Amino acid sequence: MSLVRAETRRLFRRRLTSVLLIGVVLVLAAIAAGTFVSNEKAIPAQVAAAKQQAARQYQEAAAAAEVEKLRCLAAAPGSAEAANFPANCADLYTPRPSEFEYVWYLPETFELRDEFPEMISLFALLMAAAAYLIGATFVGAEWHSGAMMNLLLWRPQRLVVLGTKLGVFLGWLAGVTVLLGAAWAGAFRLIAEFRGDTGRMTSGVWQSFGLMGLRSLGLVLAVGAIGFALASLGRHTGMALGALIGLTAVQIGVYVLAGFSGLKFPEAYLVPLWGYVWLYKREVLEDWSCDGMTAGGDCAAETFTMTWQMAGVGSAVVLAVVVGAAMWAMRVRDVN
Amino acid sequence: MTPVLEISGLRKTYRSRKGARNALDGFDMVVEAGQVHGFLGPNGSGKTTTLRTLLGLIRPDGGRMALLGREVPWHLPEVAGRVGAIVESPQFFGRFTAETTLSLLADAGGVDRARVPAVLDLVGLRDRAKEKVKTYSLGMKQRLAVASALLKEPTLLILDEPANGLDPGGIREMRTLMRDLSASGMTVLLSSHILAEIQLICDSVTIISAGRRITAGSVAEVLAQHTSGAVRVRLEPDTDQEEAARILREAGAQVTVETAGQLTVRDVTGPAQITRLLAQREIYLCELTPIAADLEDVFLELTGTTPVEGHHRQVDENALAVGQNGWGR
Ligand SMILES: Nc1ncnc2c1ncn2[C@@H]1O[C@H](COP(=O)(O)OP(=O)(O)OP(=O)(O)O)[C@@H](O)[C@H]1O
Ligand SMILES: [Mg+2]
């Protein structure tokens, strides 16, 4: 228990932890404020005003076209003026009323049901990035500075030490993510109330938002744990960042190779896509190589539906391998 | 007295792409309770490796170790709370203050945080306790490390070159501190290259070279075992120096003729024999002094690291090292 308390204190005494957390909160607040400012509730008076504006725009455009047509007719054939116009003045552009839809003249309005999922994934992305960095520096700086060695002189059980650190970090990360997530959902509920539309929000929709939120939490924790484990493996924060660059290179390599070797759906090997699928539940990948021609000779795409379960299992394997390697290294390595 | 620290047959091989290096090659050591024990050896002889292995930071490749009567590394968690240690050039997380650093360790180890100001005061860092460790000088970091080792109120204190970077005043304070700690019943194991210091404060020593123990025992014993047995002889003025030397050589002694009527005589049965032999030929002495070896002489002799003029000794060149301690497969 004393170790848990010490690690909690250590985590929140780190300046980077607070800087990153405050940064995330500020960015989230800025996004929410921006959404609030750039959206407006659609009230009937605005709809009427928009319709008027659309009609006015149409009339202006029509009048301008009429003037052009008159100039065209007035121009003597063969003159310099006539060169600016088509031979037949009836070919000149004439605007139609359908080209001026009134919705364009309505202010932006926030549709909770359609737009909130994107906000959840934005939240997950931001939190995951912060979690990766906080996790990596939390243990990386500890190794690099020699503080880990000092700690091991006090608590020689290495797996307990690393496990407690990881546990404390993930515990607090989960708490903070849930709290911020709740605030985030509340903020957008209010934005929809005042600057948009909360229509069609059945309990089923709320439930699906909740589940997406839970999957986001899972994603944030997993990314945090991977950052932590990579930095511990490399005994340096920089290793986690280097690994990120390395992994990007490997991913591009795998993608290109998979494409070359004629594997179908090379995107399926991209880990970031797994994250996307994990959040949005499914993604249909298409293959247009047309091995399977239809009877008519035209090409039908083959499809592969990636589900969040597949993405989850894939990510869990990656997570287990990385964290397992970090634990194993902790057990056997010499600490110099 | 029961040993608080026992090592037998300890082996450690560092492996790298260049091959393997035997840092410890069957090393033995015993430290009795209540002693201040000096741990000496040339650079690269395996002192730090031994201490890190004892503290569970490095896995040994063989041998047995016990701390406070418990086998380590298996039972290290049981005794870690009673073993205070600083390892070679200790490092801390630079952005924390000394106070935070120690209070975090106290929390982790279940020690009362209230002890922190007391140990900081003890090592002279009280007034700088609220400054970040990265702003500390070498000696200040070393003091902080000593403070962290004392925080546990250990029964065994293991210090790897604690005087490294300390100013003369600090070294003397460290000496006093160790005497006091030892007087209060603490056992101290101390590695150092400052042999005069060791001779002053240690009850016993172990000397290691090339990963093996080459001698151990109380300081007096070690000095006695290896006293040169040499005696400085000063003859009366106007005596025939060469004659005296010849007489002694005939009796089997090894004689070096120094300047101004002085001889250094080795390998005689005792000073009495010298006086008798010379008096028989009516040569009289005005001074006869046994040349006491100090720890430095013993150390240099045993480890084979005495500087030789015109030769740059390499780190792995020493008494035991021939063909043993180099990189090899
Ligand atoms: N991490 C390591 N990898 C490879 N070899 C090492 C490592 N640490 C130490 N050694 C080697 O092991 C041998 C013993 O080193 P050690 O640090 O124990 O010496 P030491 O007695 O403490 O020396 P010093 O008096 O210079 O501190 C040396 O030859 C050293 O080069
Ligand atoms: Mg050393």
XYZ file of C-alpha atoms and ligand atoms in Angstrom:
697
model
C 0.000 0.000 0.000
C 2.838 2.358 0.843
C 4.222 1.831 -2.647
C 0.880 2.769 -4.192
C 0.865 5.978 -2.197
C 4.441 6.781 -3.158
C 3.785 6.151 -6.847
C 0.625 8.261 -6.796
C 2.556 11.130 -5.270
C 5.343 10.655 -7.760
C 2.932 10.659 -10.707
C 1.277 13.912 -9.730
C 4.476 15.601 -8.650
C 5.797 15.261 -12.164
C 5.431 18.497 -13.974
C 4.890 16.834 -17.311
C 1.841 15.018 -15.985
C 0.144 18.239 -14.966
C 1.266 20.123 -18.065
C -0.140 17.439 -20.355
C -3.366 17.087 -18.409
C -3.930 20.834 -18.372
C -3.068 20.935 -22.075
C -5.646 18.256 -22.866
C -8.301 20.030 -20.820
C -7.537 23.320 -22.593
C -7.723 21.750 -26.056
C -10.974 20.001 -25.171
C -12.394 23.233 -23.800
C -11.310 25.089 -26.936
C -13.021 22.521 -29.165
C -16.205 22.679 -27.114
C -16.151 26.479 -27.096
C -15.493 26.571 -30.831
C -18.389 24.228 -31.488
C -20.586 26.349 -29.261
C -19.691 29.569 -31.039
C -19.882 28.247 -34.590
C -23.297 26.633 -34.198
C -26.697 28.190 -33.744
C -30.066 26.846 -32.937
C -32.339 26.761 -35.982
C -35.440 28.722 -35.001
C -38.406 29.290 -37.455
C -37.571 32.952 -37.920
C -34.115 31.978 -39.142
C -35.607 29.481 -41.561
C -37.851 32.218 -42.980
C -34.881 34.603 -43.201
C -32.825 31.935 -44.951
C -35.602 31.319 -47.482
C -35.812 35.061 -48.152
C -32.077 35.270 -48.569
C -32.073 32.345 -50.999
C -34.818 34.021 -53.068
C -32.971 37.312 -53.047
C -29.733 35.650 -54.147
C -31.603 33.943 -56.990
C -33.161 37.176 -58.125
C -29.829 39.001 -58.105
C -28.216 36.250 -60.123
C -31.099 36.171 -62.587
C -30.952 39.954 -63.047
C -27.196 39.828 -63.690
C -27.728 37.093 -66.303
C -30.396 39.211 -68.008
C -27.987 42.145 -68.312
C -25.380 39.883 -69.869
C -27.890 38.562 -72.358
C -28.834 42.108 -73.425
C -25.200 43.027 -73.918
C -24.726 39.903 -75.981
C -27.662 40.755 -78.236
C -26.499 44.358 -78.579
C -22.984 43.457 -79.671
C -22.459 43.871 -83.440
C -21.385 40.578 -85.004
C -17.661 40.513 -85.734
C -16.861 43.309 -83.327
C -14.328 42.978 -80.503
C -17.229 43.035 -78.076
C -18.895 40.060 -79.730
C -15.781 37.916 -79.213
C -16.606 37.872 -75.502
C -19.904 36.077 -76.095
C -20.962 32.760 -77.596
C -22.448 32.856 -81.090
C -25.868 32.025 -79.767
C -26.874 34.322 -76.901
C -29.392 31.737 -75.639
C -26.411 29.558 -74.598
C -25.527 32.016 -71.861
C -25.915 30.704 -68.298
C -29.288 31.306 -66.684
C -29.630 30.566 -62.970
C -32.439 28.341 -61.698
C -34.187 28.671 -58.306
C -33.172 25.099 -57.303
C -29.561 26.231 -57.344
C -30.193 28.407 -54.320
C -31.144 26.147 -51.410
C -32.251 27.918 -48.288
C -30.328 25.504 -45.957
C -27.098 27.081 -47.147
C -28.202 30.319 -45.636
C -29.069 28.728 -42.290
C -26.450 29.030 -39.528
C -24.534 25.824 -38.561
C -26.480 23.784 -36.080
C -25.205 20.951 -33.871
C -26.937 17.616 -34.358
C -26.102 15.620 -31.244
C -27.087 12.276 -32.690
C -25.017 12.592 -35.856
C -22.074 14.604 -34.670
C -21.297 13.351 -31.178
C -19.582 10.068 -32.216
C -16.919 12.124 -33.961
C -16.473 14.118 -30.790
C -16.033 10.907 -28.803
C -13.306 9.704 -31.139
C -11.628 13.100 -31.039
C -11.640 12.873 -27.251
C -10.238 9.333 -27.377
C -7.472 10.413 -29.748
C -6.403 13.333 -27.568
C -6.531 11.345 -24.359
C -4.639 8.454 -25.925
C -1.839 10.742 -27.101
C -1.553 12.278 -23.642
C -1.688 8.838 -22.016
C 1.127 7.572 -24.213
C 3.364 10.493 -23.297
C 2.534 10.498 -19.590
C 2.985 6.727 -19.347
C 6.275 6.848 -21.217
C 7.824 9.660 -19.210
C 6.490 8.363 -15.912
C 8.667 5.291 -16.131
C 11.192 6.451 -18.733
C 12.522 9.384 -16.727
C 12.630 7.125 -13.713
C 14.928 4.660 -15.457
C 17.023 7.249 -17.182
C 17.678 9.332 -14.100
C 18.662 6.373 -11.938
C 15.718 6.902 -9.620
C 14.439 3.432 -10.504
C 17.661 1.937 -9.196
C 17.296 3.815 -5.928
C 13.754 2.590 -5.615
C 14.880 -0.992 -6.188
C 17.285 -0.631 -3.266
C 14.223 -0.017 -1.118
C 11.848 -2.422 -2.781
C 13.785 -5.247 -4.418
C 10.676 -7.039 -5.757
C 11.013 -5.859 -9.297
C 7.731 -7.090 -10.728
C 5.846 -5.633 -7.781
C 7.572 -2.297 -8.347
C 6.905 -2.125 -12.082
C 3.427 -3.610 -11.728
C 2.479 -1.106 -9.040
C 3.759 1.767 -11.137
C 1.743 0.582 -14.125
C -1.313 -0.086 -11.978
C -1.195 3.315 -10.315
C -0.750 5.019 -13.658
C -3.617 3.117 -15.328
C -5.874 3.571 -12.313
C -5.482 7.322 -12.313
C -5.651 7.463 -16.085
C -8.969 5.608 -16.002
C -10.324 7.940 -13.331
C -9.273 11.088 -15.161
C -10.557 9.769 -18.500
C -13.968 8.891 -17.053
C -14.226 12.280 -15.381
C -13.185 14.245 -18.443
C -15.356 12.001 -20.626
C -18.378 12.735 -18.489
C -17.642 16.447 -18.658
C -17.181 16.147 -22.423
C -20.547 14.395 -22.876
C -22.223 16.921 -20.601
C -20.732 19.820 -22.532
C -21.987 18.544 -25.861
C -25.383 17.726 -24.430
C -25.580 21.401 -23.447
C -24.243 22.591 -26.784
C -26.920 20.548 -28.526
C -29.500 22.002 -26.184
C -28.571 25.612 -26.858
C -26.889 25.514 -30.257
C -28.366 22.574 -32.007
C -30.718 19.710 -32.000
C -31.229 16.898 -29.485
C -33.885 15.271 -31.619
C -34.008 11.525 -32.299
C -32.022 10.849 -29.103
C -33.556 7.554 -28.022
C -32.195 5.609 -25.079
C -30.655 3.235 -27.616
C -28.603 6.088 -29.037
C -27.439 7.055 -25.565
C -26.507 3.460 -24.878
C -24.492 3.261 -28.041
C -22.703 6.497 -27.083
C -21.978 4.981 -23.690
C -20.507 1.847 -25.235
C -18.398 3.907 -27.593
C -17.201 5.843 -24.566
C -16.216 2.607 -22.865
C -14.348 1.461 -25.936
C -12.592 4.831 -25.965
C -11.575 4.291 -22.355
C -10.179 0.889 -23.311
C -8.235 2.464 -26.158
C -6.799 5.196 -23.928
C -5.707 2.681 -21.277
C -4.162 0.357 -23.843
C -2.205 3.156 -25.530
C -1.043 4.428 -22.122
C 0.100 0.946 -21.110
C 1.999 0.504 -24.371
C 3.784 3.845 -23.951
C 4.705 2.879 -20.412
C 5.921 -0.581 -21.397
C 8.009 0.629 -24.345
C 9.718 3.295 -22.244
C 10.413 0.751 -19.517
C 11.832 -1.701 -22.041
C 14.132 0.968 -23.445
C 14.767 2.523 -20.022
C 14.226 5.909 -21.583
C 11.239 8.056 -22.519
C 12.802 8.608 -25.884
C 12.612 4.897 -26.601
C 8.819 5.051 -26.557
C 8.888 7.945 -29.008
C 11.515 6.235 -31.139
C 9.440 3.088 -31.127
C 6.528 5.122 -32.433
C 8.584 6.288 -35.400
C 9.924 2.772 -35.895
C 6.445 1.316 -35.801
C 5.221 3.848 -38.339
C 8.016 2.772 -40.661
C 7.246 -0.900 -40.070
C 3.558 -0.261 -40.684
C 4.240 1.459 -43.970
C 6.592 -1.375 -44.900
C 4.022 -4.005 -44.027
C 1.363 -2.159 -45.977
C 3.539 -1.808 -49.055
C 4.721 -5.410 -48.853
C 1.216 -6.704 -48.348
C 0.169 -4.730 -51.410
C 3.069 -6.029 -53.513
C 2.660 -9.618 -52.527
C -0.898 -9.466 -53.770
C -2.472 -9.881 -50.351
C -5.994 -8.613 -50.360
C -7.006 -5.799 -48.028
C -3.514 -4.596 -47.017
C -5.177 -1.898 -44.906
C -6.231 -4.629 -42.507
C -2.612 -4.818 -41.322
C -2.529 -1.196 -40.223
C -2.799 -0.948 -36.460
C -4.240 2.624 -36.500
C -7.139 1.238 -38.536
C -7.772 -1.245 -35.722
C -8.189 1.677 -33.379
C -10.653 3.283 -35.766
C -12.620 0.061 -36.168
C -12.539 -0.498 -32.404
C -14.261 2.862 -31.913
C -16.682 2.809 -34.856
C -17.410 -0.923 -34.567
C -16.993 -1.877 -38.192
C -15.338 -0.919 -41.408
C -15.832 -2.434 -44.816
C -12.611 -2.869 -46.757
C -12.898 -3.174 -50.525
C -10.708 -4.870 -53.036
C -11.041 -3.776 -56.651
C -8.490 -6.143 -58.121
C -11.431 -7.954 -59.720
C -10.325 -11.523 -59.596
C -13.957 -12.414 -59.450
C -15.426 -10.927 -62.615
C -19.147 -11.025 -62.750
C -20.878 -12.764 -65.608
C -21.391 -9.472 -67.384
C -17.643 -8.829 -67.386
C -17.814 -5.799 -65.124
C -15.900 -5.579 -61.962
C -17.400 -6.206 -58.544
C -15.397 -5.263 -55.467
C -14.685 -7.975 -52.961
C -15.286 -6.765 -49.457
C -13.987 -7.648 -46.044
C -15.833 -6.399 -42.995
C -13.561 -5.737 -40.099
C -15.380 -5.777 -36.784
C -14.475 -4.238 -33.465
C -14.038 -7.735 -32.040
C -11.285 -8.501 -34.567
C -9.624 -5.161 -33.908
C -9.931 -5.752 -30.164
C -8.314 -9.179 -30.278
C -5.511 -7.908 -32.516
C -4.807 -4.964 -30.239
C -5.001 -7.118 -27.122
C -2.330 -9.404 -28.555
C -0.057 -6.425 -29.296
C -0.694 -5.051 -25.802
C 0.034 -8.376 -24.127
C 3.250 -8.855 -26.080
C 4.599 -5.381 -25.316
C 3.633 -5.323 -21.634
C 4.763 -8.941 -21.203
C 8.145 -8.115 -22.728
C 8.548 -5.141 -20.388
C 7.738 -7.281 -17.346
C 10.031 -10.051 -18.461
C 12.898 -7.630 -19.068
C 12.283 -6.104 -15.645
C 12.622 -9.517 -14.047
C 15.842 -10.602 -15.653
C 17.822 -7.521 -16.546
C 20.883 -6.190 -14.752
C 20.328 -2.695 -13.425
C 23.429 -0.621 -13.914
C 30.081 -12.625 16.411
C 27.879 -13.638 13.518
C 28.664 -12.398 10.065
C 26.131 -9.923 8.715
C 27.417 -10.417 5.238
C 28.762 -13.592 3.689
C 29.745 -14.228 0.126
C 31.275 -17.376 -1.209
C 32.324 -18.343 -4.689
C 30.510 -15.429 -6.289
C 30.717 -15.345 -10.069
C 29.560 -12.791 -12.538
C 30.269 -12.709 -16.222
C 29.228 -9.716 -18.267
C 28.340 -10.797 -21.743
C 28.442 -8.577 -24.749
C 28.983 -8.871 -28.436
C 32.721 -8.710 -27.865
C 32.624 -11.782 -25.725
C 32.424 -12.388 -22.012
C 34.211 -10.694 -19.155
C 34.624 -12.384 -15.817
C 34.078 -9.533 -13.420
C 33.841 -11.842 -10.426
C 35.648 -15.121 -10.429
C 34.838 -17.045 -7.281
C 34.907 -14.152 -4.862
C 34.569 -14.638 -1.091
C 33.940 -12.098 1.627
C 32.843 -12.071 5.247
C 31.866 -9.022 7.281
C 31.312 -9.441 10.999
C 28.631 -7.537 12.874
C 29.577 -4.163 14.282
C 32.635 -3.700 12.126
C 33.602 -0.996 9.735
C 34.868 -3.104 6.873
C 36.936 -1.687 4.040
C 36.535 -3.100 0.543
C 39.587 -2.374 -1.563
C 40.698 -3.183 -5.042
C 42.109 -1.573 -8.172
C 39.833 -0.059 -10.812
C 37.769 -2.702 -12.506
C 38.510 -5.384 -9.938
C 34.837 -6.045 -9.233
C 33.912 -4.037 -6.142
C 30.898 -2.316 -7.606
C 29.824 -5.520 -9.293
C 29.948 -7.311 -5.930
C 27.913 -4.643 -4.173
C 25.321 -4.399 -6.931
C 24.962 -8.150 -6.933
C 24.480 -8.187 -3.177
C 21.778 -5.561 -3.498
C 19.899 -7.512 -6.142
C 20.608 -5.127 -8.999
C 22.686 -7.656 -10.912
C 22.095 -11.374 -11.203
C 25.087 -13.497 -10.268
C 26.154 -16.461 -12.388
C 27.071 -18.550 -9.392
C 28.007 -18.556 -5.738
C 26.162 -17.869 -2.522
C 25.424 -14.658 -0.695
C 23.778 -13.920 2.615
C 22.830 -10.602 4.189
C 21.886 -10.423 7.877
C 21.704 -14.190 7.974
C 19.332 -14.551 5.021
C 20.221 -15.952 1.641
C 20.007 -13.345 -1.070
C 18.726 -12.592 -3.641
C 15.806 -14.876 -2.656
C 15.235 -13.333 0.748
C 16.359 -9.841 -0.177
C 12.869 -8.337 0.264
C 12.926 -9.433 3.913
C 16.208 -7.730 4.701
C 16.128 -4.781 2.272
C 14.527 -2.591 4.921
C 17.550 -3.026 7.156
C 20.229 -2.550 4.515
C 21.009 1.033 3.587
C 23.092 1.392 0.475
C 24.564 3.795 -1.986
C 25.898 2.481 -5.224
C 28.627 4.030 -7.292
C 27.880 7.611 -8.392
C 24.271 7.705 -7.275
C 21.743 9.492 -9.464
C 18.339 10.908 -8.701
C 15.439 12.330 -10.671
C 16.738 15.849 -11.216
C 13.502 17.772 -11.157
C 12.518 16.746 -7.649
C 13.896 18.466 -4.594
C 16.021 16.536 -2.120
C 13.107 16.578 0.262
C 10.667 15.138 -2.266
C 13.180 12.528 -3.361
C 13.659 11.262 0.166
C 10.029 11.452 1.184
C 9.056 9.407 -1.882
C 11.610 6.767 -0.892
C 10.322 6.858 2.672
C 6.779 6.295 1.408
C 7.843 3.466 -0.850
C 9.753 1.764 1.924
C 7.195 2.353 4.648
C 9.502 4.597 6.679
C 8.191 7.584 8.601
C 8.483 10.688 6.431
C 9.237 12.721 9.535
C 12.799 11.345 9.477
C 13.595 13.162 6.243
C 14.589 16.545 7.709
C 16.757 14.830 10.308
C 18.854 12.891 7.802
C 19.143 15.917 5.526
C 20.447 17.857 8.476
C 22.861 15.053 9.309
C 24.510 15.231 5.881
C 24.517 19.020 5.828
C 21.839 19.574 3.196
C 19.197 21.090 5.456
C 19.358 24.552 3.942
C 19.345 23.257 0.371
C 16.647 20.645 0.897
C 14.063 22.532 -1.123
C 16.204 22.893 -4.216
C 16.045 20.651 -7.234
C 18.560 17.831 -7.248
C 19.739 18.715 -10.750
C 21.148 21.927 -9.361
C 23.306 20.023 -6.869
C 27.054 19.639 -7.122
C 28.697 16.207 -7.217
C 29.436 16.201 -3.521
C 25.936 17.380 -2.686
C 24.436 14.497 -4.652
C 26.776 12.181 -2.806
C 25.572 13.610 0.491
C 21.985 13.131 -0.607
C 22.767 9.516 -1.389
C 24.214 9.003 2.068
C 21.086 10.599 3.513
C 18.901 8.194 1.548
C 20.911 5.253 2.854
C 20.563 6.463 6.439
C 16.851 7.118 6.105
C 16.022 3.485 6.800
C 17.985 3.363 10.051
C 19.803 0.350 8.665
C 21.680 -2.298 10.604
C 24.014 -2.740 7.662
C 25.235 0.168 5.612
C 26.812 -0.510 2.229
C 28.667 2.420 0.711
C 30.397 2.298 -2.661
C 32.936 5.109 -2.749
C 30.985 7.455 -0.495
C 33.851 9.912 -0.358
C 33.777 10.387 -4.123
C 33.455 14.102 -4.692
C 33.410 15.105 -1.053
C 35.489 18.048 0.066
C 38.155 17.518 2.744
C 35.764 18.682 5.433
C 33.128 16.359 4.073
C 35.523 13.426 4.101
C 36.376 14.066 7.698
C 32.685 14.409 8.571
C 32.033 11.144 6.801
C 34.771 9.547 8.886
C 33.238 10.838 12.103
C 29.791 9.821 10.948
C 30.946 6.303 10.279
C 32.632 6.046 13.639
C 29.447 7.219 15.343
C 27.282 4.859 13.353
C 29.569 1.984 14.099
C 29.598 2.906 17.775
C 25.806 2.802 17.735
C 26.012 -0.817 16.546
C 25.705 -0.391 12.799
C 27.878 -2.484 10.505
C 29.441 -0.552 7.664
C 30.871 -1.921 4.443
C 32.845 0.721 2.657
C 34.577 0.632 -0.675
C 37.142 3.308 -1.276
C 40.421 4.121 -2.956
C 41.514 6.477 -0.178
C 43.630 4.006 1.723
C 44.771 6.371 4.454
C 41.116 6.926 5.163
C 40.403 3.211 5.275
C 43.361 2.617 7.565
C 41.988 5.262 9.898
C 38.404 4.114 10.173
C 38.226 0.445 9.285
C 38.472 -2.487 11.666
C 38.970 -4.970 8.881
C 39.442 -5.072 5.142
C 38.982 -7.292 2.127
C 41.189 -6.733 -0.884
C 39.934 -7.860 -4.268
C 41.816 -8.094 -7.507
C 40.582 -9.398 -10.830
C 37.381 -10.663 -9.279
C 39.018 -12.679 -6.502
C 39.774 -12.074 -2.869
C 43.483 -11.785 -2.342
C 43.478 -11.036 1.328
C 41.171 -10.275 4.213
C 41.303 -9.736 7.925
C 41.673 -7.016 10.506
C 43.719 -4.049 9.413
C 46.470 -4.984 11.888
C 46.582 -8.559 10.613
C 46.745 -7.540 7.015
C 49.507 -5.061 7.750
C 51.398 -7.618 9.836
C 51.119 -10.391 7.273
C 52.686 -8.212 4.747
C 55.049 -5.990 6.668
C 58.097 -5.797 4.555
C 60.109 -7.090 7.537
C 62.509 -4.424 6.456
C 64.552 -2.512 8.967
C 66.276 0.805 8.522
C 69.775 0.786 10.015
C 71.833 3.893 10.639
C 75.468 3.416 11.418
C 77.714 5.545 13.500
C 79.433 8.220 11.474
C 82.697 7.140 9.844
C 81.820 3.461 9.892
C 82.521 1.347 6.831
C 79.137 1.104 5.239
C 80.218 -1.478 2.666
C 81.757 -3.675 5.307
C 78.548 -3.660 7.354
C 76.534 -4.519 4.274
C 78.845 -7.384 3.430
C 78.554 -8.846 6.935
C 74.783 -8.741 6.834
C 74.630 -10.214 3.341
C 76.804 -13.089 4.466
C 74.187 -13.801 7.100
C 71.584 -14.075 4.330
C 70.047 -10.632 4.560
C 69.100 -8.477 1.622
C 70.765 -5.147 1.977
C 70.319 -1.917 0.116
C 72.907 0.739 0.746
C 71.260 4.112 1.063
C 73.020 7.416 1.399
C 74.767 8.776 4.487
C 75.419 5.665 6.513
C 71.959 4.210 6.051
C 71.084 0.638 5.116
C 67.762 -0.972 4.450
C 67.863 -4.576 5.524
C 65.370 -7.273 4.635
C 65.042 -10.971 5.295
C 66.709 -11.118 8.688
C 65.418 -13.051 11.638
C 65.003 -9.867 13.613
C 66.533 -6.557 14.577
C 68.400 -8.288 17.424
C 70.331 -10.379 14.944
C 71.469 -7.263 13.128
C 72.846 -5.701 16.266
C 74.550 -8.932 17.279
C 76.182 -9.528 13.885
C 77.498 -6.011 13.601
C 78.569 -5.656 17.249
C 80.663 -8.816 16.877
C 82.704 -6.900 14.283
C 82.679 -3.789 16.421
C 80.324 -1.874 14.218
C 77.774 0.020 16.241
C 74.418 1.416 15.328
C 72.901 4.696 16.240
C 69.437 3.900 14.893
C 67.411 0.781 14.131
C 63.843 1.272 12.894
C 61.495 -1.386 11.570
C 59.934 -0.001 8.397
C 56.174 -0.270 8.919
C 54.230 -1.039 5.782
C 51.104 1.009 5.413
C 47.933 -0.129 3.720
C 48.991 1.509 0.506
C 52.209 -0.527 0.321
C 50.352 -3.727 1.102
C 47.703 -2.894 -1.432
C 50.161 -2.116 -4.194
C 52.210 -5.197 -3.449
C 49.303 -7.611 -3.227
C 47.453 -6.315 -6.216
C 50.605 -5.971 -8.257
C 49.725 -2.438 -9.210
C 52.829 -0.623 -8.031
C 53.698 1.923 -10.681
C 56.794 1.038 -12.654
C 58.720 3.873 -14.180
C 58.441 4.089 -17.926
C 55.484 1.740 -18.077
C 51.860 2.727 -18.362
C 49.954 0.126 -16.458
C 46.675 -0.795 -18.096
C 43.584 -1.304 -15.958
C 43.448 -5.043 -16.279
C 47.126 -5.534 -15.487
C 47.471 -6.810 -11.963
C 48.558 -9.682 -9.775
C 45.903 -12.165 -10.808
C 44.941 -10.879 -14.128
C 47.328 -12.657 -16.439
C 45.148 -14.208 -19.087
C 42.076 -14.145 -16.887
C 40.287 -10.908 -16.927
C 40.524 -9.875 -20.528
C 37.806 -10.124 -23.046
C 37.629 -13.728 -24.071
C 35.214 -16.352 -25.114
N 27.670 -3.309 -17.426
C 28.857 -3.858 -17.684
N 29.069 -4.488 -18.852
C 30.257 -5.055 -19.127
N 31.285 -5.061 -18.296
C 31.150 -4.450 -17.115
C 29.930 -3.818 -16.738
N 30.082 -3.298 -15.505
C 31.329 -3.589 -15.125
N 31.975 -4.291 -16.086
C 33.346 -4.799 -16.019
O 33.466 -5.583 -14.861
C 34.713 -5.358 -14.239
C 34.488 -4.956 -12.795
O 33.884 -3.687 -12.761
P 33.469 -2.962 -11.411
O 32.634 -1.789 -11.775
O 32.884 -3.955 -10.499
O 34.873 -2.479 -10.871
P 35.215 -1.658 -9.557
O 36.038 -2.552 -8.708
O 34.003 -1.087 -8.953
O 36.130 -0.529 -10.152
P 36.287 1.033 -9.719
O 37.262 1.061 -8.619
O 36.852 1.659 -10.936
O 34.948 1.533 -9.351
C 35.418 -4.310 -15.061
O 36.341 -4.967 -15.892
C 34.337 -3.681 -15.868
O 34.815 -3.280 -17.121
Mg 33.344 0.797 -8.541
